[in-house]
Short mmCIF file of C-alpha atoms and ligand atoms in Angstrom, two decimals:
data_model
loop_
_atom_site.label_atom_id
_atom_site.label_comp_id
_atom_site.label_asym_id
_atom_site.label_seq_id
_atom_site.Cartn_x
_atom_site.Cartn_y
_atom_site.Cartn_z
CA UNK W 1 -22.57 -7.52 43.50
CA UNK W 2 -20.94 -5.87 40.21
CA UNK W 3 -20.22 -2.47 40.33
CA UNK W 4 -22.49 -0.99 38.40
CA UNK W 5 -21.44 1.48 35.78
CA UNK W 6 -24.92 3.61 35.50
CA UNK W 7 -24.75 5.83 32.96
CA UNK W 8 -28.12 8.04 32.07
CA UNK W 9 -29.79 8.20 29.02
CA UNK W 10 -26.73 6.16 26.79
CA UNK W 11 -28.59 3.21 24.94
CA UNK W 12 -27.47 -0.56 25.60
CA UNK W 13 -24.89 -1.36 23.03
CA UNK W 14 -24.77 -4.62 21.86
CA UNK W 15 -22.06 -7.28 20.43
CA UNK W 16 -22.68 -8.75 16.74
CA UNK W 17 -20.73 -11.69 15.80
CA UNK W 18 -19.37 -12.02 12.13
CA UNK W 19 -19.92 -16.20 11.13
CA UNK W 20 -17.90 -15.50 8.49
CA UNK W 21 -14.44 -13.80 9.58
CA UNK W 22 -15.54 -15.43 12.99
CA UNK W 23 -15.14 -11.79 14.83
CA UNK W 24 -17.31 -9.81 17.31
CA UNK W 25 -18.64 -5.96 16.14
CA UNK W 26 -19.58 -3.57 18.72
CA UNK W 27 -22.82 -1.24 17.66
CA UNK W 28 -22.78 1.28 19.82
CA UNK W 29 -25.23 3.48 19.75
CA UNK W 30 -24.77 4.98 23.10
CA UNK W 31 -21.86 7.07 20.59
CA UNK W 32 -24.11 7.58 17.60
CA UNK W 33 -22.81 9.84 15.41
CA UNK W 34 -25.37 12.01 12.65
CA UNK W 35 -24.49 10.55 9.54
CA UNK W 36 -22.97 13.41 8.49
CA UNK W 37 -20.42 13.62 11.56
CA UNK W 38 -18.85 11.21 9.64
CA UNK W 39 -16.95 13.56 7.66
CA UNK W 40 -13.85 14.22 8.63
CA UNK W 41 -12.33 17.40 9.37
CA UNK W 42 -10.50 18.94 6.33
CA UNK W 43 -7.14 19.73 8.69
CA UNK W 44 -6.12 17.09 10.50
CA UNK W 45 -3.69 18.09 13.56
CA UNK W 46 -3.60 17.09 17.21
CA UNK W 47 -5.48 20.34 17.76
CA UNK W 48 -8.54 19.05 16.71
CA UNK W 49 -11.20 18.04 18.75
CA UNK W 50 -9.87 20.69 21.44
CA UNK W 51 -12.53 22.34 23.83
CA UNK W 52 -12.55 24.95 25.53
CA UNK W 53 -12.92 24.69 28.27
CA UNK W 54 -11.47 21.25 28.09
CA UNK W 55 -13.62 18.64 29.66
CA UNK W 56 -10.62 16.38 30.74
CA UNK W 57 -9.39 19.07 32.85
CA UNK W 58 -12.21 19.79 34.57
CA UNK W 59 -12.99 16.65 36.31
CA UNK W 60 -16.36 18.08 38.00
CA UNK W 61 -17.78 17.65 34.03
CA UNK W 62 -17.10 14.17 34.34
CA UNK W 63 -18.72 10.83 36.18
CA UNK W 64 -17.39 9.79 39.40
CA UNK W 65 -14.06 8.67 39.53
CA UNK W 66 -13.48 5.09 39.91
CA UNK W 67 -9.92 5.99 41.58
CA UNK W 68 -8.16 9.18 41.49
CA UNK W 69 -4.40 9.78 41.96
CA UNK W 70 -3.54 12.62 44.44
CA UNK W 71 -5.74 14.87 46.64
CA UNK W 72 -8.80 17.40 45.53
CA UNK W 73 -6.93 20.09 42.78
CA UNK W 74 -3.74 18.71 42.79
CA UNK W 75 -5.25 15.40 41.33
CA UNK W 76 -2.59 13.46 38.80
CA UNK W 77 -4.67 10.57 37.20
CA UNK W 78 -8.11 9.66 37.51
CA UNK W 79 -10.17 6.79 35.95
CA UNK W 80 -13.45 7.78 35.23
CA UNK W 81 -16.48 6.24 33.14
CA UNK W 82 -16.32 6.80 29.57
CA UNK W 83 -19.41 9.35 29.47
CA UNK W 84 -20.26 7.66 25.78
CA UNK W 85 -19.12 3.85 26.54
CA UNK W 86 -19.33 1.22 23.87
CA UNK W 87 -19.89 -0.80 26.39
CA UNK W 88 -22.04 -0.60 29.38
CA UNK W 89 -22.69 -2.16 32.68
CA UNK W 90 -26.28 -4.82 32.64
CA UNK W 91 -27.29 -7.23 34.78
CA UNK W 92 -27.29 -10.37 32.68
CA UNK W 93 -26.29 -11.46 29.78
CA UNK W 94 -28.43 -11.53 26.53
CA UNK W 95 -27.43 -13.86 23.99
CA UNK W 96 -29.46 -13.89 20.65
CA UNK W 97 -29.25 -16.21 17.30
CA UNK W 98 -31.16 -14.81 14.68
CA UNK W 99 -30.47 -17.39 11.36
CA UNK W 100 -27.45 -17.56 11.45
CA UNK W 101 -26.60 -14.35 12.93
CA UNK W 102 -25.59 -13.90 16.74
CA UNK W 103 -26.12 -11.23 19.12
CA UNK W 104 -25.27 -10.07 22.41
CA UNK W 105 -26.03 -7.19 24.71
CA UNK W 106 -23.10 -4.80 24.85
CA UNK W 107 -22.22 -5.90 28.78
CA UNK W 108 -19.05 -4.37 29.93
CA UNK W 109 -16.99 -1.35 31.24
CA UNK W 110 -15.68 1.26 29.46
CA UNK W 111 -13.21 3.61 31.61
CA UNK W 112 -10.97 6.91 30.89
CA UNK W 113 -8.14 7.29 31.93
CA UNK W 114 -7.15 11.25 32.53
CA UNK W 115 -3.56 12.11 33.06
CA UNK W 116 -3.59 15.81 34.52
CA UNK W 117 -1.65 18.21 32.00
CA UNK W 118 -3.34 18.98 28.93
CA UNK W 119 -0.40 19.56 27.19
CA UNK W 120 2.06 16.89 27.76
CA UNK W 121 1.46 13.28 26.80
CA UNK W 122 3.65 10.43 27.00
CA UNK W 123 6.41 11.44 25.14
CA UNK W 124 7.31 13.90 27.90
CA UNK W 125 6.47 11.95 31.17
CA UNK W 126 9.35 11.31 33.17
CA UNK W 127 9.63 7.50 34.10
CA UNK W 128 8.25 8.21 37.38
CA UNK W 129 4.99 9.74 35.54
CA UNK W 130 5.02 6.50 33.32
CA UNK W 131 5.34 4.23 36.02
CA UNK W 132 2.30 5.77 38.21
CA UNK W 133 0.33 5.44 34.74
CA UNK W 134 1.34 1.55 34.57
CA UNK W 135 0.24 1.30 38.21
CA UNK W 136 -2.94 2.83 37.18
CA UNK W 137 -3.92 0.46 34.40
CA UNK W 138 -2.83 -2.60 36.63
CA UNK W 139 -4.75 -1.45 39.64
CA UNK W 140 -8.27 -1.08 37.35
CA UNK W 141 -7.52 -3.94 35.45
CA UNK W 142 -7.28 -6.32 38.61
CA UNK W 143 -11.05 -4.50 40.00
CA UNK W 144 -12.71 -5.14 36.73
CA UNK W 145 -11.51 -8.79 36.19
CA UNK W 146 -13.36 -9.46 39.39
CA UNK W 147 -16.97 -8.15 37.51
CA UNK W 148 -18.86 -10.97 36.75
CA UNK W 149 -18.99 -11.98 33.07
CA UNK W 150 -15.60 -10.52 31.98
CA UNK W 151 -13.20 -12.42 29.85
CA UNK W 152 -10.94 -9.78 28.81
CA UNK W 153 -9.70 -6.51 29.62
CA UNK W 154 -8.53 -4.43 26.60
CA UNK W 155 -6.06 -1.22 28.40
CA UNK W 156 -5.08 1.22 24.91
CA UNK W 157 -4.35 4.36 24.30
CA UNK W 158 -4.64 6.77 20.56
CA UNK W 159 -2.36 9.82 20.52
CA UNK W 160 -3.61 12.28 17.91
CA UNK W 161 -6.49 13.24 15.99
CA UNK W 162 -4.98 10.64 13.11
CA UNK W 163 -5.05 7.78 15.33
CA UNK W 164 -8.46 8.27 16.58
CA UNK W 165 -8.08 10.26 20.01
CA UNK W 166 -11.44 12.41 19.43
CA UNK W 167 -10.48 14.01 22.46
CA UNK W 168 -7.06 16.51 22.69
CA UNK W 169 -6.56 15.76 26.35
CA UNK W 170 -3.80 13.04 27.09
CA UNK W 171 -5.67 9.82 28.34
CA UNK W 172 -6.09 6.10 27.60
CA UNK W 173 -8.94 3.94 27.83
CA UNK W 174 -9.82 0.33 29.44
CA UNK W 175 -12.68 -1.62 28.22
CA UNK W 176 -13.78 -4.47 30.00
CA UNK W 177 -15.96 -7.38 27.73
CA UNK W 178 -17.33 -10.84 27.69
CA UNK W 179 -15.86 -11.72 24.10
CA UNK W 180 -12.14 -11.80 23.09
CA UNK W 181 -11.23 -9.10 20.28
CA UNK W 182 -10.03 -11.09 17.01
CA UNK W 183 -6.82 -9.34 17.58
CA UNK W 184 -5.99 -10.71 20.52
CA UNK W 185 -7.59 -14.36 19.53
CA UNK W 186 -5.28 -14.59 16.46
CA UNK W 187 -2.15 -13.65 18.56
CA UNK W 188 -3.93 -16.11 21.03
CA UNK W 189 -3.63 -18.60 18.18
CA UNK W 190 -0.85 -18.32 16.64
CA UNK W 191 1.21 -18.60 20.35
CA UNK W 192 -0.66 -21.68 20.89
CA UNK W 193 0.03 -23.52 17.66
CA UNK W 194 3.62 -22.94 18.10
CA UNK W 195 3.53 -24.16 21.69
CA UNK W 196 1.69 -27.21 20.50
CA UNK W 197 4.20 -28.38 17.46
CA UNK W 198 7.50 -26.86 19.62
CA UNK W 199 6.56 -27.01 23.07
CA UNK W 200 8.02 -23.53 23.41
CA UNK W 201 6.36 -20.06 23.40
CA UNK W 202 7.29 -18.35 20.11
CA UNK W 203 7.39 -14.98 21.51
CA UNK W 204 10.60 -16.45 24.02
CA UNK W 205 11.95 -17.54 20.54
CA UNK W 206 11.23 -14.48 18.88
CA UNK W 207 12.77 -12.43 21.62
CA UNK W 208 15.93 -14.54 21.78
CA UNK W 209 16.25 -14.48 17.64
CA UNK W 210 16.01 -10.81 18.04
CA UNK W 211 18.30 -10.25 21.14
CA UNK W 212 21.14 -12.10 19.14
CA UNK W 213 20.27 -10.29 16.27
CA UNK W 214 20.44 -6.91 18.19
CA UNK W 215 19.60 -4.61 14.97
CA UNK W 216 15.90 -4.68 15.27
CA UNK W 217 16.31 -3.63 19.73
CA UNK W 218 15.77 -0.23 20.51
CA UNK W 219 15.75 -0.09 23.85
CA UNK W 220 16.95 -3.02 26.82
CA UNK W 221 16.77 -3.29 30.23
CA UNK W 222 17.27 -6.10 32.89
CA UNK W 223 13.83 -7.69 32.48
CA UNK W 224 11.83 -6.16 29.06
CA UNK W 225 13.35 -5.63 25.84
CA UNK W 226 12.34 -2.91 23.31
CA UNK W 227 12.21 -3.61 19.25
CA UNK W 228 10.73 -3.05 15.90
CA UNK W 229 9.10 -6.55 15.08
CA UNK W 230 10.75 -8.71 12.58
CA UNK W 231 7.60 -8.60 10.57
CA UNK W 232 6.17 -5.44 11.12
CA UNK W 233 2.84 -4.16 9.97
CA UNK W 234 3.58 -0.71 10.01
CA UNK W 235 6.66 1.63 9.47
CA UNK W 236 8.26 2.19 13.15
CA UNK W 237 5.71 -0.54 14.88
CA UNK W 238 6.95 -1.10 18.68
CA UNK W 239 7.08 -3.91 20.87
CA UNK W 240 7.76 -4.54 24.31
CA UNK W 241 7.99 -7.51 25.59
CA UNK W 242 8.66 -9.00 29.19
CA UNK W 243 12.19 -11.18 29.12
CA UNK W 244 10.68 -13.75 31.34
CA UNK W 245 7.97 -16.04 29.83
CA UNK W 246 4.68 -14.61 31.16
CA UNK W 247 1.48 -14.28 30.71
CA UNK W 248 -0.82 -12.38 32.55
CA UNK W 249 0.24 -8.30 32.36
CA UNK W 250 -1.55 -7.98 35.73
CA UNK W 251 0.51 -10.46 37.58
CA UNK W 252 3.54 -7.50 37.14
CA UNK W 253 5.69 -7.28 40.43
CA UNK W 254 6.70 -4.01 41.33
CA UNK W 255 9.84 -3.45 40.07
CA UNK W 256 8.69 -5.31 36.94
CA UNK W 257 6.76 -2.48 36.70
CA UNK W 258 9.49 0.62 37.37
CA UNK W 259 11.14 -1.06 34.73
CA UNK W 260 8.26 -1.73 32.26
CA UNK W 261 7.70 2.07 32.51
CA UNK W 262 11.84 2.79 31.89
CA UNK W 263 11.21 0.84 28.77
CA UNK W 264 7.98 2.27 27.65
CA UNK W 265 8.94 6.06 28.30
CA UNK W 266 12.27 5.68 26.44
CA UNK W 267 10.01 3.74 23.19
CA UNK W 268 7.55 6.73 23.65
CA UNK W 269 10.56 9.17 24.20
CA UNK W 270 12.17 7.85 20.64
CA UNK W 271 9.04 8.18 18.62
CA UNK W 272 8.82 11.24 19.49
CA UNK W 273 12.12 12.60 18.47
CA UNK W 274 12.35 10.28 15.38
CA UNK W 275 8.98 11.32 13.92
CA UNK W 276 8.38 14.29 15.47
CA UNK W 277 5.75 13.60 18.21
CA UNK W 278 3.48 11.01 15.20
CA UNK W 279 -0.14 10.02 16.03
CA UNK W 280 -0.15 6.44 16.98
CA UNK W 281 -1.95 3.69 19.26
CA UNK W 282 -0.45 1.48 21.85
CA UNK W 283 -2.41 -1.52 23.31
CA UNK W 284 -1.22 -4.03 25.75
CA UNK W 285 -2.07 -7.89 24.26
CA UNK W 286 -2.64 -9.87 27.75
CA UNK W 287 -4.00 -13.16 27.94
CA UNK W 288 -7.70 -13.23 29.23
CA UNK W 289 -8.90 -13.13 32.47
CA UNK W 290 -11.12 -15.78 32.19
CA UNK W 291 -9.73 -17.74 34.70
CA UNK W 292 -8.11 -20.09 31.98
CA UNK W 293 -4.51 -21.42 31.92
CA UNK W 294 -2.77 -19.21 29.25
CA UNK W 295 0.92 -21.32 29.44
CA UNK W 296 1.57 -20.21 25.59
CA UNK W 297 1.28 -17.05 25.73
CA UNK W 298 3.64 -14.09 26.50
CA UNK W 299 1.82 -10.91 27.15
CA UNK W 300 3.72 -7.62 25.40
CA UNK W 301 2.88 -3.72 24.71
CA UNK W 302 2.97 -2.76 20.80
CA UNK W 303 2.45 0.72 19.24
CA UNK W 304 1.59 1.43 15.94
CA UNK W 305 2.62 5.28 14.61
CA UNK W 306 0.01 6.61 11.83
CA UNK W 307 3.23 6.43 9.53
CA UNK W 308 0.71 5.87 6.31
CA UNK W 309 -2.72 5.65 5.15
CA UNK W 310 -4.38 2.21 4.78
CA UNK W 311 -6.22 2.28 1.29
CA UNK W 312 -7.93 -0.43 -1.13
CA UNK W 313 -4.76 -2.70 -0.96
CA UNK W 314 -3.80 -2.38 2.46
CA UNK W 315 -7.42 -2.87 3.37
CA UNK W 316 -8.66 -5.82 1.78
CA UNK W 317 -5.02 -7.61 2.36
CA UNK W 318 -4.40 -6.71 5.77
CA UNK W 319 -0.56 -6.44 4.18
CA UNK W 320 1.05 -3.02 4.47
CA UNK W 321 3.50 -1.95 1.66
CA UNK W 322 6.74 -1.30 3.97
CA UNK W 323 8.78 1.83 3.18
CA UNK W 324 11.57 0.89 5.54
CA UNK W 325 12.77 -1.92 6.59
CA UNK W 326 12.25 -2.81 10.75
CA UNK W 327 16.15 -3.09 11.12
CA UNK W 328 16.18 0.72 9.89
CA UNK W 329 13.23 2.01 11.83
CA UNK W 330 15.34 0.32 14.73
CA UNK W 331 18.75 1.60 14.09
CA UNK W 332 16.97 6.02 13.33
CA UNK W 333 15.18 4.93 16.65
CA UNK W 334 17.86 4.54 18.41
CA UNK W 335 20.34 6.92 17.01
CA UNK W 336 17.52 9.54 18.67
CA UNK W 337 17.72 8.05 21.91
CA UNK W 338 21.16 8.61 21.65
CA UNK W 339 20.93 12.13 21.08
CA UNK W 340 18.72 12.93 24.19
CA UNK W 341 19.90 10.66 27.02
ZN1 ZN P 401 -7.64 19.20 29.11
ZN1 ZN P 402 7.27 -16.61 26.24
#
């Protein structure tokens, strides 16, 4: 029986496919906005969006958890339903062709997840913080990919009112869908046409390029490596990426884990000190849960700081214009870290 994520009076989104770039829209209009919410607030800060009294912190405000870290007040994390989901729970699923259009109904899971202190995100976690965060997202991941009609879990998290966290509070979000984001399909892609004309995963070979490089690592330990990508998209992009050729991010041992987190709190720890606590998203690319072999592909964390403003250009390109070279953003990185271990 699928758990059933009930939520009241939130409209059935529903999934729109694009024949052209061959990608899936969500319209959600459990989330609809009045056309004139669009506007953005003149000052942007991470200040925005906070309420008072803040709805994160008061967990009675919210649905009932789906697990919860530590006992009554002294809760730590908890994973609730996203009270506005772009995706919700249904009992079948819908498709639709209308010419040569395709729909489907918005099935899925959309969860929150609420780390306890308002005021400190990931930046200032200690590792141990980090690591019961990791085991968080691993434990929810491996309950929804047993939900009936779910392909892929996506497990993300926006820091800052510039990076799209409408909410102040500290906390991440896992959604839980039939269809594969065109993110993850071209990095799906790409691994497997390498792996076809090499027989070897190109994220091994980029690791091992990079690793002999050593100007583009910020951060190593015994089994994950830290680094600003060769070809990065953005000023100070992240990576991390698992030494060992894997890829499912839920198969993660234990003490791959503890020291996932290490390398994750000191990326998160640098950012912070190099750009002065910078909006950004992280996202973990996994392969899908669809019960598929996935022998290409090697799953890995990346971040993206808000380090510029996409306009016309960067927009209809894709292609941002660079103001510093990955091997820089790598080297300031790393000089912080320096300075505060
Ligand atoms: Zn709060
Ligand atoms: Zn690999």
């Amino acid at each position: 029986m699928p758990d059933k994520q009930l939520v009241p009076d939130v409209p059935a989104s529903e999934l729109r496919f694009d024949p052209v770039s061959q990608g899936w829209v969500v319209i959600a209009t459990g989330r609809a906005k009045k056309p004139e919410q669009f506007v953005k607030p003149k000052e942007e800060s991470h200040g925005v969006g906070e309420e008072d009294p803040c709805f994160f912190c008061d967990l009675k405000t919210q649905l009932p958890p789906k697990l919860l870290k530590g006992e009554g007040d002294n809760w730590k994390i908890a994973v609730v339903p996203n009270k506005y989901p772009a995706f919700t729970c249904c009992f079948s699923l819908d498709e639709q062709e209308i010419g040569p259009y395709k729909k489907i109904n918005g099935l899925g899971f959309h969860e929150v997840v609420i780390t306890r202190d308002h005021q400190k995100h990931i930046g200032q976690f200690t590792v141990e913080e980090v690591k019961e965060l990791v085991d968080v997202y691993q434990e929810r991941y491996l309950e929804l990919m047993k939900e009936k009609f779910i392909n892929y879990i996506s497990i993300f998290h926006n820091h800052g009112y510039a990076a799209g966290a409408s909410v102040a509070h500290p906390h991440s979000q896992i959604i839980a869908t039939p269809v594969i984001d065109p993110g993850l399909s071209d990095s799906l892609d790409g691994s497997e046409k390498y792996f076809h004309q090499h027989e070897r995963c190109i994220h091994c070979d980029m690791i091992a390029e990079d690793l002999k490089d050593g100007r583009r690592i910020i951060f190593e330990n015994e089994k994950f490596v830290a680094l600003c990508p060769f070809a990065s998209k953005v000023a100070f992009e992240m990576r991390i990426y698992p030494k060992e050729h894997h890829a499912f991010f839920e198969q993660l041992g234990n003490e791959e884990k503890a020291q996932f987190a290490e390398a994750l709190s000191a990326a998160m720890k640098m950012i912070d000190a190099a750009l002065q606590d910078p909006p950004y998203n992280f996202f973990i690319h996994t392969a899908p849960c669809n019960g598929k072999e996935y022998e290409h592909y090697h799953w890995h964390w990346e971040c993206f700081p808000k380090t510029s403003v996409w306009a016309g250009f960067e927009l209809s390109t894709g292609i941002e214009i660079s103001v510093i070279e990955p091997e820089k953003a790598a080297e300031f990185l790393r000089s912080k870290r320096e300075d505060r271990f």
